[in-house]
Coordinates of C-alpha atoms in Angstrom, one line a residue:
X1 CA -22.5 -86.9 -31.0
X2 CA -19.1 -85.4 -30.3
X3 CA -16.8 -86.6 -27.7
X4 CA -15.5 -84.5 -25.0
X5 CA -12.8 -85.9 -22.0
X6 CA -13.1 -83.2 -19.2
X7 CA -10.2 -83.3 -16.7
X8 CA -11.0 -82.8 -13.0
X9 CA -14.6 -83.6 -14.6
X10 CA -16.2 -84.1 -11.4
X11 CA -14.9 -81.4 -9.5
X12 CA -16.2 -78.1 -8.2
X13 CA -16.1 -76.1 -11.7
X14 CA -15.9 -79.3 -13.6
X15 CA -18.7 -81.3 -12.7
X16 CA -21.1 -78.2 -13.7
X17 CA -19.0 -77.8 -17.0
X18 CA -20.1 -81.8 -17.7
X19 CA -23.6 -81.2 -16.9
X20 CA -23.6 -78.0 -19.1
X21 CA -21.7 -80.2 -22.2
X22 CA -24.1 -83.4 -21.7
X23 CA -27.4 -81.0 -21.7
X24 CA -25.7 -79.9 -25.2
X25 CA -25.4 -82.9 -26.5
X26 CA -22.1 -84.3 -25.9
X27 CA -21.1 -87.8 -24.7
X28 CA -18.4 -86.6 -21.9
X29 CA -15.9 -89.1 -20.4
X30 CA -15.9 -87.7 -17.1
X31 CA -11.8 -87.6 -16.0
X32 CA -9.8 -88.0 -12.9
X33 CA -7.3 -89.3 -10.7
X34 CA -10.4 -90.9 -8.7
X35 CA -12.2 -93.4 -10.5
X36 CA -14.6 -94.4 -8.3
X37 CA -15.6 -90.7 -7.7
X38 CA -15.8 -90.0 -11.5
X39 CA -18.2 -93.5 -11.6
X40 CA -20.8 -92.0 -9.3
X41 CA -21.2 -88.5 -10.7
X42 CA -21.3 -90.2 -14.5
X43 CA -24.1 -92.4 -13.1
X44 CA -26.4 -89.5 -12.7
X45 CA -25.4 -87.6 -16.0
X46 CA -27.4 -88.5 -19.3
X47 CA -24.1 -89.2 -21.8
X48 CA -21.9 -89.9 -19.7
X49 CA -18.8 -92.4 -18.8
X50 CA -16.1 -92.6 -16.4
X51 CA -12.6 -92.3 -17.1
X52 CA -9.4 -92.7 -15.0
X53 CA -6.8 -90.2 -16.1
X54 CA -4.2 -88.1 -14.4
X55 CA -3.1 -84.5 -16.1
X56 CA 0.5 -84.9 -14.5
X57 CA 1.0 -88.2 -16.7
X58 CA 0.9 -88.6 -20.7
X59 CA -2.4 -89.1 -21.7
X60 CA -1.7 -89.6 -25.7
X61 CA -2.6 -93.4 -24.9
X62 CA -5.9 -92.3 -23.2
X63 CA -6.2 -89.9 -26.5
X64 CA -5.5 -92.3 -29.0
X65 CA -7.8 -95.2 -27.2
X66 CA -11.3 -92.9 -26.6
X67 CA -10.2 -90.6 -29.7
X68 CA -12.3 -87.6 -28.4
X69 CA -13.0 -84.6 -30.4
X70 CA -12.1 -82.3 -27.6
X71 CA -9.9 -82.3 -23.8
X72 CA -11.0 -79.4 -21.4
X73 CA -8.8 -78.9 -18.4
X74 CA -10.9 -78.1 -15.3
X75 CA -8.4 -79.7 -13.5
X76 CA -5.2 -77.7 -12.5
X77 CA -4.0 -75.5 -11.2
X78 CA -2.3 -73.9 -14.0
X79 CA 0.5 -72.0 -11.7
X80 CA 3.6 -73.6 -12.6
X81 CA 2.0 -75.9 -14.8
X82 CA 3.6 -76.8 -18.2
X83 CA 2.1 -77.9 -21.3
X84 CA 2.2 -81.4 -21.7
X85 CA -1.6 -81.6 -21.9
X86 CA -2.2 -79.2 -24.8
X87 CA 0.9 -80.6 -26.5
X88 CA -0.9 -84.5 -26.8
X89 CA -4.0 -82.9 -27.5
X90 CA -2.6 -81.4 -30.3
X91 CA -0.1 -84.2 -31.1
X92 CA -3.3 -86.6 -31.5
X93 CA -5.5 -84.3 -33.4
X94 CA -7.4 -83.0 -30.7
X95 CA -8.7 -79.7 -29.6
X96 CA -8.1 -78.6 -26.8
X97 CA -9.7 -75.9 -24.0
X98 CA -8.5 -75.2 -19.9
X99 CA -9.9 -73.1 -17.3
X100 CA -6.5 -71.5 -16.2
X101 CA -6.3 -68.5 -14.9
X102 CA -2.5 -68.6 -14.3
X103 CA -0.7 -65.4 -15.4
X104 CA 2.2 -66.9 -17.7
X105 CA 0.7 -70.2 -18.4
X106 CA -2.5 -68.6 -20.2
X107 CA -0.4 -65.7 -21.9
X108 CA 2.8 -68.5 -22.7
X109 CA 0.7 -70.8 -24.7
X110 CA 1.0 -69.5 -28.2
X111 CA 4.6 -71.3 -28.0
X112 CA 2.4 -73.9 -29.2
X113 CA 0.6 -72.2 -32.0
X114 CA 2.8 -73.0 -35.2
X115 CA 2.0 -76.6 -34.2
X116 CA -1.5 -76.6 -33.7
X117 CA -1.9 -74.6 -37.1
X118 CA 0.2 -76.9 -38.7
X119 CA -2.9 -79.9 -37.0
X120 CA -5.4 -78.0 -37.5
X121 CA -6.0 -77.9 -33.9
X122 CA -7.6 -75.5 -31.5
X123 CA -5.6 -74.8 -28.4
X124 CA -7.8 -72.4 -26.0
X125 CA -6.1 -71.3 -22.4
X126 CA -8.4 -69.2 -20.3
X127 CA -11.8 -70.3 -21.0
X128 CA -13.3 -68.9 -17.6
X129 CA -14.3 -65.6 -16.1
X130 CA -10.9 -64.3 -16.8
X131 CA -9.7 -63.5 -19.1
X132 CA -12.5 -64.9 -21.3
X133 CA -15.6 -63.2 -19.9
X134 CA -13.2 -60.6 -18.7
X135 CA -12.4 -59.6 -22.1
X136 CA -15.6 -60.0 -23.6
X137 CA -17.1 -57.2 -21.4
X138 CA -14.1 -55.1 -21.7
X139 CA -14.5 -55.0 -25.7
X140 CA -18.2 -54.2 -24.7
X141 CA -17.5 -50.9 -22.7
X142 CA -14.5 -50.1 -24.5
X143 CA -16.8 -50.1 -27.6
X144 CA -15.9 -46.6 -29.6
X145 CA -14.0 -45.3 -27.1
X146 CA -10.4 -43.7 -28.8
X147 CA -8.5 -43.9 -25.7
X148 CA -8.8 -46.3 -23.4
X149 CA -6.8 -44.9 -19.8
X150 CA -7.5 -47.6 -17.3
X151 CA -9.2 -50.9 -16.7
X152 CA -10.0 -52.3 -13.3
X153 CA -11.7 -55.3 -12.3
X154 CA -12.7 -57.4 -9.1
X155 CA -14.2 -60.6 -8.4
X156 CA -15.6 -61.3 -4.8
X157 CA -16.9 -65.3 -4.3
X158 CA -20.3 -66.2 -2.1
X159 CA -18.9 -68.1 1.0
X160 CA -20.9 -70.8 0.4
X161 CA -19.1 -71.4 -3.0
X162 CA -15.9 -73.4 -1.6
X163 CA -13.3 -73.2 -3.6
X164 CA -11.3 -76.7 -5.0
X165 CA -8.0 -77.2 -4.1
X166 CA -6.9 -76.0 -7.6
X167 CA -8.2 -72.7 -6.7
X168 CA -6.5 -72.4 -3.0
X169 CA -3.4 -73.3 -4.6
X170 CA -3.5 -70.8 -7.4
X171 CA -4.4 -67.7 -4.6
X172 CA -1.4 -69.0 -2.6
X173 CA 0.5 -69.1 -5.4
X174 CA 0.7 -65.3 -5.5
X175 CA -0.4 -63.9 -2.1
X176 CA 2.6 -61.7 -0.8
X177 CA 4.8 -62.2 -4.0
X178 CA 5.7 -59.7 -6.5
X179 CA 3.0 -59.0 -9.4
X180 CA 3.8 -56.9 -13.0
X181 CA 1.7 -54.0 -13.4
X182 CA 1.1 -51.5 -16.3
X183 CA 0.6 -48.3 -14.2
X184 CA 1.1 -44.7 -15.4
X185 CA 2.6 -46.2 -18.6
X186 CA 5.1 -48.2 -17.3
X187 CA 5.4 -51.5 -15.9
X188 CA 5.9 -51.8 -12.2
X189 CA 6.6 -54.4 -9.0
X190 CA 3.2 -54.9 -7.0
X191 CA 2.8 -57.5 -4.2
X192 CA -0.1 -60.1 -4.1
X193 CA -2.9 -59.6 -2.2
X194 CA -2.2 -56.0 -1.1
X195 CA -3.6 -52.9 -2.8
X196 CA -6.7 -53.7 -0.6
X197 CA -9.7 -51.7 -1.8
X198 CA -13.7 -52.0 -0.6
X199 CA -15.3 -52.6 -3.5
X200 CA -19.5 -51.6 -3.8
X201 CA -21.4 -53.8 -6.1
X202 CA -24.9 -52.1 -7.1
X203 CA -27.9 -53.1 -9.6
X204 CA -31.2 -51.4 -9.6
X205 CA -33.8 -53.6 -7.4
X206 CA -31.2 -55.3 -6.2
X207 CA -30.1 -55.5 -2.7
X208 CA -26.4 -53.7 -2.8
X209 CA -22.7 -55.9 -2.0
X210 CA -20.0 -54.2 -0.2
X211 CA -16.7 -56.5 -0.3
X212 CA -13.1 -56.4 0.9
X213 CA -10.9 -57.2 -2.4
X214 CA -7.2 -57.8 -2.4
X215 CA -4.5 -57.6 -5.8
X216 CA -4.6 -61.3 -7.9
X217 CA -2.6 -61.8 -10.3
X218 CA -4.2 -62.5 -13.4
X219 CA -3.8 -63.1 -17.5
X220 CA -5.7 -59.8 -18.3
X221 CA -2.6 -58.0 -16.7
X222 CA -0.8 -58.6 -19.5
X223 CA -2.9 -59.2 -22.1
X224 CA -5.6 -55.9 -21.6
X225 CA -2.7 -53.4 -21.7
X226 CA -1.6 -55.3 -25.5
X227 CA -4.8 -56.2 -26.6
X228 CA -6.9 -52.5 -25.7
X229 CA -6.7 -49.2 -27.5
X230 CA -4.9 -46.8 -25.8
X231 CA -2.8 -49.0 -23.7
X232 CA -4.7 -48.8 -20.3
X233 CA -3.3 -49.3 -16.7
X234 CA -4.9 -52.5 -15.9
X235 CA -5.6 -53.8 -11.8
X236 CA -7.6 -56.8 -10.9
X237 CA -8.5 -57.8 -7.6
X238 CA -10.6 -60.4 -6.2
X239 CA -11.4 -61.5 -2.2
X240 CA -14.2 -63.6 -0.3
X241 CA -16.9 -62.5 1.2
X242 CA -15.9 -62.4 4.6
X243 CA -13.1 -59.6 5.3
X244 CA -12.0 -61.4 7.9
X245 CA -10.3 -64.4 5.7
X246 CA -9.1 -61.7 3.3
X247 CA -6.9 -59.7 5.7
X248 CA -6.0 -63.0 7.3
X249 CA -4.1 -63.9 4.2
X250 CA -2.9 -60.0 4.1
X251 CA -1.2 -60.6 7.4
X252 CA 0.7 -64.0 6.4
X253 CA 1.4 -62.3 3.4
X254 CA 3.7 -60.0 5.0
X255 CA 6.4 -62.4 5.6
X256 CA 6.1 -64.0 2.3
X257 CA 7.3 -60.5 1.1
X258 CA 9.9 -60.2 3.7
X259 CA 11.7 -63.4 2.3
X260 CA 10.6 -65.1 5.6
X261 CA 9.1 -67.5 3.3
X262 CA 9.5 -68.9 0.0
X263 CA 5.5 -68.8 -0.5
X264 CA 1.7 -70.0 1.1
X265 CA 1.5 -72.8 -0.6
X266 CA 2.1 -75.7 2.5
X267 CA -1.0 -74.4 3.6
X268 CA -3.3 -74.7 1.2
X269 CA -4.3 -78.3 2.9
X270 CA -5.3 -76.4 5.7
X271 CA -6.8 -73.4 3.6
X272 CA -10.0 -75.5 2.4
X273 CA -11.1 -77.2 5.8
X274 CA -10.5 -74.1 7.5
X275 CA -13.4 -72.0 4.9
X276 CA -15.5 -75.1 4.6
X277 CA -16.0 -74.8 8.9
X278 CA -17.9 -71.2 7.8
X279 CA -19.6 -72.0 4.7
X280 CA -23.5 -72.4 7.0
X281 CA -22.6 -68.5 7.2
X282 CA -22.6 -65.7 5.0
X283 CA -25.0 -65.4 1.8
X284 CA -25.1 -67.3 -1.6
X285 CA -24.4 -64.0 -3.3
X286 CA -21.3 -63.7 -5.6
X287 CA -20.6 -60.3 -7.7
X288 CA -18.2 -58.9 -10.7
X289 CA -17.8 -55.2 -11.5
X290 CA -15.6 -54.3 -14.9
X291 CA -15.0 -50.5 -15.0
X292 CA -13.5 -48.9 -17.9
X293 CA -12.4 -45.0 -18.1
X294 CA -11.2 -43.6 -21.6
X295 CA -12.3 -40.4 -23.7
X296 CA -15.0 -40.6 -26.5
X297 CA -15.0 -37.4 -28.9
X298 CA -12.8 -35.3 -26.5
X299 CA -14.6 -36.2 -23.5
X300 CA -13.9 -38.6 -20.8
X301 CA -16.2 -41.6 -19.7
X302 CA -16.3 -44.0 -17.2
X303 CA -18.5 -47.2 -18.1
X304 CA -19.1 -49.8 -15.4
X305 CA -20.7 -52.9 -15.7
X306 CA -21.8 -55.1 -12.8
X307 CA -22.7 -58.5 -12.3
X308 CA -24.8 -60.2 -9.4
X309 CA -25.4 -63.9 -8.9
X310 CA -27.5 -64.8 -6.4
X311 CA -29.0 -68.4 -5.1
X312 CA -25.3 -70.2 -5.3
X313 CA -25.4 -69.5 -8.8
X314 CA -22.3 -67.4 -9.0
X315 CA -20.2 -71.2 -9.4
X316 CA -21.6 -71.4 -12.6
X317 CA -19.8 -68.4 -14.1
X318 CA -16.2 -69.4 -14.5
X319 CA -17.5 -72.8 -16.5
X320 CA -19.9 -70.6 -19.2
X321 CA -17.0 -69.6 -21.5
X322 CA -15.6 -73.0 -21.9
X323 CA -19.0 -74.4 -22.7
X324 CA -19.4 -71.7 -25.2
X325 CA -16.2 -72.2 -26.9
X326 CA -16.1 -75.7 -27.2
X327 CA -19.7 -75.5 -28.6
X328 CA -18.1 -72.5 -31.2
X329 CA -15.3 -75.4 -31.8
X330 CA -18.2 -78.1 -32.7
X331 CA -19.7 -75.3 -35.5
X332 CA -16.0 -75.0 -36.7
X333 CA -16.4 -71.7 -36.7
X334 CA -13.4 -71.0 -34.3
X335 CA -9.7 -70.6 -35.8
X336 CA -7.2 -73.2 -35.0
X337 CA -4.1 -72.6 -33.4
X338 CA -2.7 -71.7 -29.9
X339 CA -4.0 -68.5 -27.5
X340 CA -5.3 -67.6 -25.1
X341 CA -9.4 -67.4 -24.9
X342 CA -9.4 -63.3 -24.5
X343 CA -11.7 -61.6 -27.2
X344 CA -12.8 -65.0 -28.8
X345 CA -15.9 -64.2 -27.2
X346 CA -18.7 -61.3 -27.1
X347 CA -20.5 -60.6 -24.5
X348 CA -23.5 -60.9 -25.8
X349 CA -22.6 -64.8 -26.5
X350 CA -23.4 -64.8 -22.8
X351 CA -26.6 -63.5 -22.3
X352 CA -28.7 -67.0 -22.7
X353 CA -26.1 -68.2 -19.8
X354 CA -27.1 -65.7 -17.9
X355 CA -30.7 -65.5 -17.7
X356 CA -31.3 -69.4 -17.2
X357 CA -29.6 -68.5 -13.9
X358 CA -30.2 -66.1 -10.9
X359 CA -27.4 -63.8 -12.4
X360 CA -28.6 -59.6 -13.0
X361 CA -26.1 -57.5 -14.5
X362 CA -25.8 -53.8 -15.7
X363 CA -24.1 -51.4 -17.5
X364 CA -23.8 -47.4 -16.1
X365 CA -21.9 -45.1 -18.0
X366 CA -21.1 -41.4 -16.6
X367 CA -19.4 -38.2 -17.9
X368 CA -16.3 -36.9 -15.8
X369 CA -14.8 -33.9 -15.9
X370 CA -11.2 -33.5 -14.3
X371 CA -9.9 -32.1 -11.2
X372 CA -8.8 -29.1 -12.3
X373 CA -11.4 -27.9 -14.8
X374 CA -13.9 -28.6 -12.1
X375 CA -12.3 -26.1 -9.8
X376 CA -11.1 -23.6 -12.5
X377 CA -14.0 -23.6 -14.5
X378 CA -13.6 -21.6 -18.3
X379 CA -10.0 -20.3 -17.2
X380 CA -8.9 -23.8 -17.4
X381 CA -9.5 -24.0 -21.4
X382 CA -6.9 -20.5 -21.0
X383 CA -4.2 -22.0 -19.8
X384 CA -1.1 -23.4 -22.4
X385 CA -2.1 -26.8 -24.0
X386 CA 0.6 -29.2 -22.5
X387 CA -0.6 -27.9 -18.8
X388 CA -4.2 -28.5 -19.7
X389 CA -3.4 -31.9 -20.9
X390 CA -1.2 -32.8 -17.8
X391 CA -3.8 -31.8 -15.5
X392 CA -6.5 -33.5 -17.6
X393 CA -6.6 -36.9 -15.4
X394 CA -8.5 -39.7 -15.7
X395 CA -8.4 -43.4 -14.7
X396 CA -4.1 -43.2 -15.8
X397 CA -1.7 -41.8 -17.1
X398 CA 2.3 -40.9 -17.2
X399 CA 4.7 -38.8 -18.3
X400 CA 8.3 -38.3 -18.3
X401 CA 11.1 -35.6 -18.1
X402 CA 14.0 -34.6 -16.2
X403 CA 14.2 -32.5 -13.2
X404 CA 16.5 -30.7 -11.1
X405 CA 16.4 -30.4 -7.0
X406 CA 17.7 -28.3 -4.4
X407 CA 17.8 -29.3 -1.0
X408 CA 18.1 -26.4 2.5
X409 CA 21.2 -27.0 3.7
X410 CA 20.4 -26.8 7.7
X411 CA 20.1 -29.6 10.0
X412 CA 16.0 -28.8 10.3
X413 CA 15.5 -28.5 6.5
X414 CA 17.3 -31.9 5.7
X415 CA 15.6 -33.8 8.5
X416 CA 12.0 -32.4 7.2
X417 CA 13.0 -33.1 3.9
X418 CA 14.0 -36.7 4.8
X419 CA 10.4 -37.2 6.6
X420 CA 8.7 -36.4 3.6
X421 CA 10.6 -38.5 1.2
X422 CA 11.3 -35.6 -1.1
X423 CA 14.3 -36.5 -3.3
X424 CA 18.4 -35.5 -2.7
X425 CA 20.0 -32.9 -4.8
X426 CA 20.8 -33.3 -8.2
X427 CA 20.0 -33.9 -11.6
X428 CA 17.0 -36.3 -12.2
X429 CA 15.1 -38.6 -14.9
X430 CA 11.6 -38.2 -14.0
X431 CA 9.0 -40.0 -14.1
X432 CA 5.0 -39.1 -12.8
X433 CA 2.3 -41.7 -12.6
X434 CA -1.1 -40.0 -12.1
X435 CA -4.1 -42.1 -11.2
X436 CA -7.5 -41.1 -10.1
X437 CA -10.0 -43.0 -8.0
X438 CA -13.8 -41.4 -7.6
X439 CA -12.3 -37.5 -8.6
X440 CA -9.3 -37.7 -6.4
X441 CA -5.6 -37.6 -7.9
X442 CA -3.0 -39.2 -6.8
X443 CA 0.5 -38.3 -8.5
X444 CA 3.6 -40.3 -7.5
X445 CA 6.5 -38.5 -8.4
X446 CA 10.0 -41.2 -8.8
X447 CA 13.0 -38.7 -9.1
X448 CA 15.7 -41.5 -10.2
X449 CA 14.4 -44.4 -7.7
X450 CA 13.2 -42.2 -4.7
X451 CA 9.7 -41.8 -5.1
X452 CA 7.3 -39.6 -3.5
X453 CA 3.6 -39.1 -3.5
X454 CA 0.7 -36.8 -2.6
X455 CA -3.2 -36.9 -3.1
X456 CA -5.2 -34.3 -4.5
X457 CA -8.7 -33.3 -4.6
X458 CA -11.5 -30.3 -4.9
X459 CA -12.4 -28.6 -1.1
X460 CA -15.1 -26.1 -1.9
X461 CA -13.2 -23.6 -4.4
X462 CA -10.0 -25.0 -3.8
X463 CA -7.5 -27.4 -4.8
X464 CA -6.5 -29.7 -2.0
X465 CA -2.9 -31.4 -1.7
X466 CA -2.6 -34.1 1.2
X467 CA 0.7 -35.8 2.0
X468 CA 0.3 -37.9 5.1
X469 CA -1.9 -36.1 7.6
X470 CA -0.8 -32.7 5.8
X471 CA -3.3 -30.7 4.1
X472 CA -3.0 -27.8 1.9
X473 CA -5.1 -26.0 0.6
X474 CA -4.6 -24.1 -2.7
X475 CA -6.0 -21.1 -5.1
X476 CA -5.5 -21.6 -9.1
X477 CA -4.6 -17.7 -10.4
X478 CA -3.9 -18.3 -14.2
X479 CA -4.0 -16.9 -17.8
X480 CA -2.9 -17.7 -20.8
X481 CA 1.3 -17.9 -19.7
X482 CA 0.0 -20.9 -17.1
X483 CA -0.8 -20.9 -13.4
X484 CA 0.3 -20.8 -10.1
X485 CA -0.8 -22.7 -6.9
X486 CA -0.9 -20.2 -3.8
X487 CA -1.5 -21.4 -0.7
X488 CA -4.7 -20.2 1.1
X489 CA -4.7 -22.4 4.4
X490 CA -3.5 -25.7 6.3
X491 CA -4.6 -28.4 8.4
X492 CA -2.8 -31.5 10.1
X493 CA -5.0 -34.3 11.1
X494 CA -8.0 -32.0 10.5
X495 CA -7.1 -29.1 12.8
X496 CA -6.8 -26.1 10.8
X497 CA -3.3 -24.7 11.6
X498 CA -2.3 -20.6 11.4
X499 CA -1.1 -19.8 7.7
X500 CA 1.6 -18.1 9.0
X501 CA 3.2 -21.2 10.1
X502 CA 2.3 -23.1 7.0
X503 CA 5.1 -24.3 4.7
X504 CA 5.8 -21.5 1.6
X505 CA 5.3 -22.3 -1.8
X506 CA 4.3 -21.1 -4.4
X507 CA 4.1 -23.2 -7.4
X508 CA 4.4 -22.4 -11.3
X509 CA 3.5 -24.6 -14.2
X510 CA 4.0 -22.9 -18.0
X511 CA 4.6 -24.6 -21.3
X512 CA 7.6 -24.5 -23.2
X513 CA 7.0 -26.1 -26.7
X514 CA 5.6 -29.0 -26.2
X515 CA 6.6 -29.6 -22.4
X516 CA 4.9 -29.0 -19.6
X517 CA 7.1 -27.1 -17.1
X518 CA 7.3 -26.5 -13.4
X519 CA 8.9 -24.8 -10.5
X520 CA 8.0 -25.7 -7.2
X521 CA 10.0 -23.9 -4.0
X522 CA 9.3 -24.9 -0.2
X523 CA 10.4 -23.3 2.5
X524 CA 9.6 -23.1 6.1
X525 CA 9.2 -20.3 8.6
X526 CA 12.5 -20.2 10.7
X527 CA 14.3 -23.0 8.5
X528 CA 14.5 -21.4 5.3
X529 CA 14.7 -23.6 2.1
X530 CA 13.6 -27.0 2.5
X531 CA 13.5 -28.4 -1.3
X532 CA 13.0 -26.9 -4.8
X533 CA 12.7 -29.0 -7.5
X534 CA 12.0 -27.7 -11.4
X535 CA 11.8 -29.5 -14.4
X536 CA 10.1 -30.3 -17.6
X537 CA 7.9 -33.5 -18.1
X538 CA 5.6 -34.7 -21.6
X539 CA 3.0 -37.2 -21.9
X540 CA 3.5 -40.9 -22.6

């Protein structure tokens, strides 16, 4: 019988992670600041002892007293969190997992990987839904796939699974403060907790969820777009299952972005009594949804796959990968050294988990064909090669180039062009990120720092391009030179406006080389030239 110390072991996540260990065989000293609380929960576990320790102290002398074969951190949080706990481990001969799901705590660890080779040690951070599980269903969908353009995940919690204070400290860690994404191949500045989205969970005889999810900053942020073919944008969001606490966090996290405020984090003491005063309402449902986009043999896939845990079992999840690897750890069939927990796993590893528990999941998959070749039909495949691949959007992509704007010279044509954030006159390195979202585009255009961005989708035979309450609506004449956009009609806020007001442009895109090229000139009716920007871009 193997030995096992779990930190924070009779805590929310840990005290099911014991349970899980001791039904596997292990004798677990059950490990806390609170002894007397780590007494009673070891009294009713089969295996089991107490143990007073403190992750914030140096626990070699606990380490070399109880000489366990292996320390999992349920404790945390992680955020901010050094490595003091890993380094005894590993310092004593012992292996070592945690649950973190901090950002650069479960991505910094393999600082201590020369070390724990040179032991023969295992040091594991992230043994929980992410990135752990995370990445072991994103290998799944991303199986055979050559490109792989986006990743996006979400996580929404049953009410009636309070979080620990670990877990309210690591959300206020990051709500309102900036957060690194890989978007249209480049990294950029998000903020936590905004990029709000409803998210709609769905298995077949299974009642459907519809949840409110928020930007969380996560380990797979960094470690999907270095770890998956093809590079994809990644985005993971996660919220509860009331929307009314998620946009109340939202709304204080306004001034944490303002500088108002250094962070959140004062009130996570008020965070947990304030959610435990609503947890008789609400369900016991809990839900994850993985989607990943990318081509297979010249054709572009999305493949989703769903989870549902029902009857308060969706607690369970975050503790299943730890139990796994420390079993995997036990057959000495896992490497040693120092990383984090993301691919160590297959999904399939998980599928006993799962159905000892009220958990369903599914995978769809379905074809997509892009914008343009849905509204152009056979005279898309016409057109030059570099404008076929620019308009060939799915999930993410970016590309790069210069540009050069013109700007109307008249009071009227500069104030319009101020309104709509198109960029000043000049000479430009450009940059276009292009995302899509359910068959609608969205291209942000960032001419040297001043950004700009429109939305466009298919409206009957027509391409549609919305900025603000502004929609346009475009035909596609091409051949084999490129093609044009010529504007057919308008509407603002829904009411169809006369084309002979409408703004005039009339776009061209050709190919030059390898480039993809553009011209796009727009004027108004009485005002003349507003802007006209041209350029080249390419792929990256």
């Amino acid at each position: 019988m193997k030995t096992v110390i779990v930190l924070g072991g009779y805590g929310g996540f840990g005290a099911r992670l014991s349970r899980r260990l001791a039904a596997d065989g292990w004798m677990v000293l059950v490990a806390g600041r609170n002894g007397e609380a780590a007494k009673r929960f070891a009294e009713n576990l089969p295996n089991a002892m107490p143990l007073v320790a403190d992750r914030n102290r140096d626990l070699t002398p606990i380490l070399e007293e109880h000489c366990p074969f292996l320390l999992i951190d349920a404790a945390g949080p992680f955020q901010g969190s050094g490595y003091q706990v890993a380094q005894a481990c590993i310092a004593c001969g012992v292996h070592y997992i945690d649950l973190a799901d901090a950002r650069d705590f479960v991505n910094g660890i393999s600082v201590l990987d020369e070390t724990a080779r040179a032991r023969g040690v295992v040091a594991m951070a992230g043994a929980s839904s992410v990135p752990a599980m995370s990445g072991a269903v994103i290998d799944e969908l991303a199986q055979d796939m050559e490109d792989v353009r986006s990743v996006e995940m979400s996580i929404s919690a049953s009410n009636r699974a309070t979080a620990g204070s670990s877990v309210a400290a690591a959300i206020l860690s990051y709500v309102g403060k900036p957060v690194r994404l890989w978007h249209g191949r480049r990294w950029r500045q998000e903020t936590g907790w905004h990029r709000l989205k409803r998210v709609h969970y769905r298995i077949r005889s299974k009642a459907p969820i519809s949840r409110l999810v928020a930007l969380s900053d996560v380990p797979d942020h960094d470690l999907v777009p270095a770890r998956v073919p093809g590079r994809p944008a990644t985005i993971f969001r996660a919220g509860p299952e009331f929307s009314f606490q998620l946009l109340t966090l939202w709304i204080l996290s306004w001034p944490v972005k303002w500088g108002w405020f250094a962070s959140l984090g004062p009130l996570a003491r008020w965070l947990l009594p304030l959610q435990k005063l609503s947890t008789r309402f609400g369900t016991d449902r809990s839900a994850m949804a993985i989607e990943v986009k990318g081509s297979l043999g010249g054709a572009f896939e999305s493949r989703r796959w769903t989870l549902i845990a029902e009857d308060g079992c969706g607690p369970e999840i975050p503790t299943m990968a730890a139990q796994l690897i420390a079993n995997a750890i036990a057959e000495g069939t896992v490497a040693p050294g120092a990383r984090s927990a993301a691919g160590e796993l297959s999904l399939a590893a998980f599928i006993p988990q799962f159905d000892r528990l009220s958990i369903c999941r599914e995978i769809e998959s379905t074809p997509y064909l892009p914008l343009y070749l849905r509204v152009m039909g056979e005279a898309f495949h016409m057109v030059p090669g570099p404008v076929r691949e620019m308009h060939s959007v799915f999930g993410d992509m970016g590309a790069a180039g210069t540009a050069t704007v013109e700007r109307g010279r008249s009071f009227p044509a500069r104030l319009v062009a101020a309104i709509m954030g198109f960029p000043p006159e000049g000479e430009h390195a450009l940059h276009v990120a292009f995302s899509e979202n359910d068959g609608v585009e969205r291209w942000t255009r960032d001419f040297g720092g001043h950004v700009f961005s429109s939305e466009l989708s298919q409206r009957g035979r027509y391409i549609s391009e919305r900025f603000g309450p502004m929609r346009f609506y475009f035909d596609l004449p091409s051949d084999a030179s490129g093609l044009m956009m010529v504007m057919r009609r308008w509407s603002v806020f829904s009411v169809p406006m006369p084309l002979v007001l409408a703004p005039k442009s009339e776009a061209r895109e050709w190919a030059e080389g390898g480039d993809f090229c553009f011209d796009v000139p727009i004027a108004l009716p009485l005002i003349g030239k507003v802007v006209h920007y041209r350029g080249r871009l390419r792929r990256i």
